[in-house]
Short mmCIF file of C-alpha atoms in Angstrom, two decimals:
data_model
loop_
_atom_site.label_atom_id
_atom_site.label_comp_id
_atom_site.label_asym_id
_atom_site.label_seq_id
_atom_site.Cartn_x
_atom_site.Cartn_y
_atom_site.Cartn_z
CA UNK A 1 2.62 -21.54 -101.75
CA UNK A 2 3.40 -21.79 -105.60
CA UNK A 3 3.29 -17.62 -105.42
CA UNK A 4 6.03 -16.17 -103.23
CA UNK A 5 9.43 -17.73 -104.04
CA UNK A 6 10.98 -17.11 -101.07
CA UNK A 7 8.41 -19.33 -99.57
CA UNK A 8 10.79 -22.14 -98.16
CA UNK A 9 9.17 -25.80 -97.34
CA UNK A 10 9.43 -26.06 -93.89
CA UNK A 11 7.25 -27.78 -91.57
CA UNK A 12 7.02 -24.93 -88.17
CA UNK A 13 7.02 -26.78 -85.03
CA UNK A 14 4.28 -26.46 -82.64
CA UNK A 15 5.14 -23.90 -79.70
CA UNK A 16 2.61 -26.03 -76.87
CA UNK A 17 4.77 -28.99 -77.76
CA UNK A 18 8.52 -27.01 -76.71
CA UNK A 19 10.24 -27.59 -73.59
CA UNK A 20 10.92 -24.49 -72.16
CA UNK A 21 12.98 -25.28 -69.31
CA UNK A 22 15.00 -27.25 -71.37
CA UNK A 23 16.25 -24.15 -73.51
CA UNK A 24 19.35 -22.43 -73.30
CA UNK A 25 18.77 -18.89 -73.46
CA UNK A 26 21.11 -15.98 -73.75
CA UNK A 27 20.25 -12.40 -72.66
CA UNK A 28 21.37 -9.05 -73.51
CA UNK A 29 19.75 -5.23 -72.28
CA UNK A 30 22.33 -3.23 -74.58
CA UNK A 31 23.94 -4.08 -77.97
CA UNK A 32 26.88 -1.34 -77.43
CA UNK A 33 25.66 0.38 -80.22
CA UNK A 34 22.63 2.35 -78.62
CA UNK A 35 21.79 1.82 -74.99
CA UNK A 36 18.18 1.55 -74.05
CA UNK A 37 16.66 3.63 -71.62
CA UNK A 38 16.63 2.71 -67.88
CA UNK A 39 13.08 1.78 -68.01
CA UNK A 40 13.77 -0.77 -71.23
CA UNK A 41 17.02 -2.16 -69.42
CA UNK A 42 15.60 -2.80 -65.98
CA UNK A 43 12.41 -4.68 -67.17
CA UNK A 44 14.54 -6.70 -69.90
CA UNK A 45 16.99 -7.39 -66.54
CA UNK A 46 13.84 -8.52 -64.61
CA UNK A 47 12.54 -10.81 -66.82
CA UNK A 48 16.20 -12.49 -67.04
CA UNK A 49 15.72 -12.99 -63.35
CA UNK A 50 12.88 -13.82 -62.89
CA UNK A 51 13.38 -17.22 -65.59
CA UNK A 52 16.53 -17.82 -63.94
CA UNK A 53 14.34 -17.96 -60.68
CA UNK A 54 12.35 -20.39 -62.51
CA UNK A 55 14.68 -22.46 -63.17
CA UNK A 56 15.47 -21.92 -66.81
CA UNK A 57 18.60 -21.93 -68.31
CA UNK A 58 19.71 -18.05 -68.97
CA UNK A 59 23.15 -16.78 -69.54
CA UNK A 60 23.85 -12.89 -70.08
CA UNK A 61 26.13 -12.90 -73.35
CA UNK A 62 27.87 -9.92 -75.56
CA UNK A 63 26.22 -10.40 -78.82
CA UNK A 64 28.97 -10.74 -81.09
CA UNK A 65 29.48 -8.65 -83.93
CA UNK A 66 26.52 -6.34 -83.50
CA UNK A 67 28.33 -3.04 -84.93
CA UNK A 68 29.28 -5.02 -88.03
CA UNK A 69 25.46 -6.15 -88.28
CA UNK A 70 24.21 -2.78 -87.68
CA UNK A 71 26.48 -1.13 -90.34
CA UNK A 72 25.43 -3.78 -92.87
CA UNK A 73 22.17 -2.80 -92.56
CA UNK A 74 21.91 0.43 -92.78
CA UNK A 75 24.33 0.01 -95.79
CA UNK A 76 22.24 -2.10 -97.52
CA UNK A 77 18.92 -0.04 -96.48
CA UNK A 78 20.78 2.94 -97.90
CA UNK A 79 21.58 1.19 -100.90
CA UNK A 80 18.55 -0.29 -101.74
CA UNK A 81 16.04 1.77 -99.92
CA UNK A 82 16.26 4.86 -102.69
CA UNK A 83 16.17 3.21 -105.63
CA UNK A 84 12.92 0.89 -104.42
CA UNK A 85 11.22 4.08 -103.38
CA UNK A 86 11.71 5.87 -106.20
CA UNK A 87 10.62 3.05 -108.70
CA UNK A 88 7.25 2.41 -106.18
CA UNK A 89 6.62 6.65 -106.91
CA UNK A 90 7.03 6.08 -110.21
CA UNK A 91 4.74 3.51 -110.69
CA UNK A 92 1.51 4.65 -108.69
CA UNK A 93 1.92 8.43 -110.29
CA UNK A 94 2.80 10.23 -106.98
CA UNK A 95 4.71 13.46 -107.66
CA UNK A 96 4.67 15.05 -104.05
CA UNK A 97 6.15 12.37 -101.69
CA UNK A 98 5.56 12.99 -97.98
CA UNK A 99 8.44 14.43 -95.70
CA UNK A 100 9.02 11.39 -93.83
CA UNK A 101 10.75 10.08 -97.24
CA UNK A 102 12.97 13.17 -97.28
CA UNK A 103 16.14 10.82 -95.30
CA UNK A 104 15.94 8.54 -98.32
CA UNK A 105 15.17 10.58 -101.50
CA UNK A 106 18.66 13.15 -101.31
CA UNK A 107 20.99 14.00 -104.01
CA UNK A 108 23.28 11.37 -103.10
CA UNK A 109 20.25 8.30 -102.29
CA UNK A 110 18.90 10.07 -105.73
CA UNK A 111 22.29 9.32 -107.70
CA UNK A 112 22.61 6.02 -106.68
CA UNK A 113 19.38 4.79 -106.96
CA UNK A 114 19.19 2.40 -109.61
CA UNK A 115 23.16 0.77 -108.94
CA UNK A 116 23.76 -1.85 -106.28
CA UNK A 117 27.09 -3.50 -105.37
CA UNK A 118 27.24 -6.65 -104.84
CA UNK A 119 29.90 -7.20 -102.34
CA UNK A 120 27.60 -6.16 -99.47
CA UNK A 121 25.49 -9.44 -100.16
CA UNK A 122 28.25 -11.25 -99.85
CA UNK A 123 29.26 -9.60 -96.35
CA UNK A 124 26.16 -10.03 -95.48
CA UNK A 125 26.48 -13.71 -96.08
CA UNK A 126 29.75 -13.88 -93.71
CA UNK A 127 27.62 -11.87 -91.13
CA UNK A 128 24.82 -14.32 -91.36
CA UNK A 129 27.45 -17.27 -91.33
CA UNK A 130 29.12 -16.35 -87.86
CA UNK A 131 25.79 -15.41 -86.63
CA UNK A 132 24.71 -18.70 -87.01
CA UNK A 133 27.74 -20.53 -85.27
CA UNK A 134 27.12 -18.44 -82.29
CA UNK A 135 23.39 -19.67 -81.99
CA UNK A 136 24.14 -23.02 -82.46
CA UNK A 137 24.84 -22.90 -78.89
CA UNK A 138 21.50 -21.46 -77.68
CA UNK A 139 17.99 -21.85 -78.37
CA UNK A 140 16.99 -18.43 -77.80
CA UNK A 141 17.70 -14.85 -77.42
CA UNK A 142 16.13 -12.31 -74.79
CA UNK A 143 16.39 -8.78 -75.31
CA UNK A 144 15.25 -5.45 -75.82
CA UNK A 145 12.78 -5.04 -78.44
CA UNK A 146 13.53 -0.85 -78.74
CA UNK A 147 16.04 1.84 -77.22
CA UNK A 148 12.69 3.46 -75.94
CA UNK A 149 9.66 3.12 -74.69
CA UNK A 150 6.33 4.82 -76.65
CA UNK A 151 7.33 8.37 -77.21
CA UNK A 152 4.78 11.32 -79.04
CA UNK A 153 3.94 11.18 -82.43
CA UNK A 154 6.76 12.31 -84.79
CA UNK A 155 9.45 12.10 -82.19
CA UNK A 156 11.14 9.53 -83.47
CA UNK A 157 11.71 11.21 -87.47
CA UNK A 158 15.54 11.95 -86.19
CA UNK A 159 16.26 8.49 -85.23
CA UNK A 160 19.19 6.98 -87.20
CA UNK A 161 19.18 3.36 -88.14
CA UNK A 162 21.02 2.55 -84.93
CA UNK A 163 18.34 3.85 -82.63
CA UNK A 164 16.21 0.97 -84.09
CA UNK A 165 19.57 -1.54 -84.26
CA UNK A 166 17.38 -3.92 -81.82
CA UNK A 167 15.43 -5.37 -84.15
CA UNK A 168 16.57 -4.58 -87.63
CA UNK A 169 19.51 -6.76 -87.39
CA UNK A 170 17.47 -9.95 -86.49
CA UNK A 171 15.62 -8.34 -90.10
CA UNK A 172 19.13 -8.59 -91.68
CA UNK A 173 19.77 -12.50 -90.19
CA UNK A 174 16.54 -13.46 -91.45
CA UNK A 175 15.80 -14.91 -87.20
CA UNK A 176 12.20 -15.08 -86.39
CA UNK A 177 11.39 -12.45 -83.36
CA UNK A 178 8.40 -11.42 -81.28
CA UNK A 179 7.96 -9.07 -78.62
CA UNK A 180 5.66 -9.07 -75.15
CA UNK A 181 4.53 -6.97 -72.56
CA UNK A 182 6.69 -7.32 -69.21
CA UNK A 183 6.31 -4.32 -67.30
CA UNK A 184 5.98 -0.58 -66.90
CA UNK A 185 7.55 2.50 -66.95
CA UNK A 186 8.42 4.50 -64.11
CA UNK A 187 6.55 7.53 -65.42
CA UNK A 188 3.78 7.14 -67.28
CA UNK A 189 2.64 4.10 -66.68
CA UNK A 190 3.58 2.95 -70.09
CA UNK A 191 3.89 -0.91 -71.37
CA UNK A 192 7.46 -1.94 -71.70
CA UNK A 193 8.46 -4.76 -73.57
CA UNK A 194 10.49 -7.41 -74.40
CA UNK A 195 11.77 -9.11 -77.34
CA UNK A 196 12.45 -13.10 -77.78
CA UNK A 197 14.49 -14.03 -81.18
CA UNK A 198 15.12 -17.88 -82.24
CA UNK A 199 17.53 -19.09 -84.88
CA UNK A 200 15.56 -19.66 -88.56
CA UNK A 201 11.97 -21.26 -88.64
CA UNK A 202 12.10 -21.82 -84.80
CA UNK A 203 9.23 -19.97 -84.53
CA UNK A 204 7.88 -22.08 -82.59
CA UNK A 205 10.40 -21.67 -79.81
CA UNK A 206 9.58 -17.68 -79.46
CA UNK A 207 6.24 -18.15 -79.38
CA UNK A 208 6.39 -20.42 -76.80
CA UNK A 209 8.99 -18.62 -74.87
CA UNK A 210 6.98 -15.36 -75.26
CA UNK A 211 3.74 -17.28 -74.22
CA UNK A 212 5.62 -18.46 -70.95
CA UNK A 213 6.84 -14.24 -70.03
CA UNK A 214 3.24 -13.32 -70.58
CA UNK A 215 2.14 -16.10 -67.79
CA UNK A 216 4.84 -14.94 -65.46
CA UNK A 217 4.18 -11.07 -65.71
CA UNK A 218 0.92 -10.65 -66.55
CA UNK A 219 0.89 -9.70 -70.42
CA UNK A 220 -1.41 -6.88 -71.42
CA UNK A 221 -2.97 -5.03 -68.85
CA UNK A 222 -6.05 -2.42 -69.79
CA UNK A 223 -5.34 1.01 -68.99
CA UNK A 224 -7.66 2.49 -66.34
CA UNK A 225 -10.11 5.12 -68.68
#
């Protein structure tokens, strides 16, 4: 766009023009670093079924190298996430930060906050590498989109980075990712989702695959008021 350089030229494909049945999908309900809730693993486990019902082409996999990816990032969040937050305070003129920054602003995010080291970029780049060679031989990934379902306001400030491993390390890959509604808790009533995560500017091919859940289980349903 002449603005943001990490604007890349690519033309996105158009999601009504993708096959869907003709992609090879891999499926996962728990990373092995934080295991979802029943009501998170049995709807991500139904819509599995249910395509492979439908005659798409689903295999249940072992994401490789998912602790490694998890530690990265929360390594590099650590690393970077102090010294960005304290620059951004400095430059509006706030002086009384609220608590949810008090994880990131300690004595030891504090001391490091303006050095970075290098050599996690370039495990990073290693990670991203290997991630790559896996998807080469699927289109897509189906899996949980959170540990949990909706929970009360502020119950979440303890959660550690790999509570939230489920999405932040398609973040760290740079993998486009979208999430839809595809069922309900058992208590509650509350929307459960999924999450659908293509290799780099296949966009196209989550929104597409998303589009095709939403069909088969209904999407968003209004909550009786």
């Amino acid at each position: 766009d002449g603005i943001d350089p990490y604007v890349v030229p690519v033309a996105l494909g158009n999601p009504d023009k993708v096959n869907c049945q003709s992609l090879k999908i891999a499926w996962y309900n728990d990373n092995g670093v934080t295991r979802p809730c029943d009501d998170v693993m049995r709807v991500t486990a139904e819509v599995a079924a249910r395509l492979d019902r439908e005659g798409f082409m689903i295999e249940e996999i072992e994401f490789p190298d998912m602790q490694n990816l998890v530690d990265l990032s929360t390594q590099l969040r650590e690393s970077a996430d102090a010294g960005l937050i304290v620059r951004l305070l400095e430059k509006f003129g706030t002086v009384e930060p609220g608590p949810d920054l008090d994880g990131y602003l300690t004595d030891e995010g504090l001391a490091s906050a303006h050095t970075f080291d290098p050599e996690i970029m370039e495990k990073i780049d290693l990670a991203r590498s290997r991630a790559l060679q896996f998807m080469s031989g699927y289109d897509a990934v189906l899996c949980p989109a959170s540990h949990a379902i909706a929970r009360p306001h502020l119950s979440s400030r303890n959660d550690t980075f790999n509570d939230w491993s489920y999405i932040t390390v398609h973040n760290l890959l740079g993998w486009p990712g979208g999430t839809v509604r595809a069922g309900t808790s058992g208590q509650g009533g509350l929307p459960v989702g999924v999450q659908v995560v293509a290799a780099p500017w296949r966009e196209d091919i989550v929104l597409a695959l998303l589009a095709q859940i939403e069909t088969l289980f209904g999407g968003y349903q209004r909550p009786p008021l």
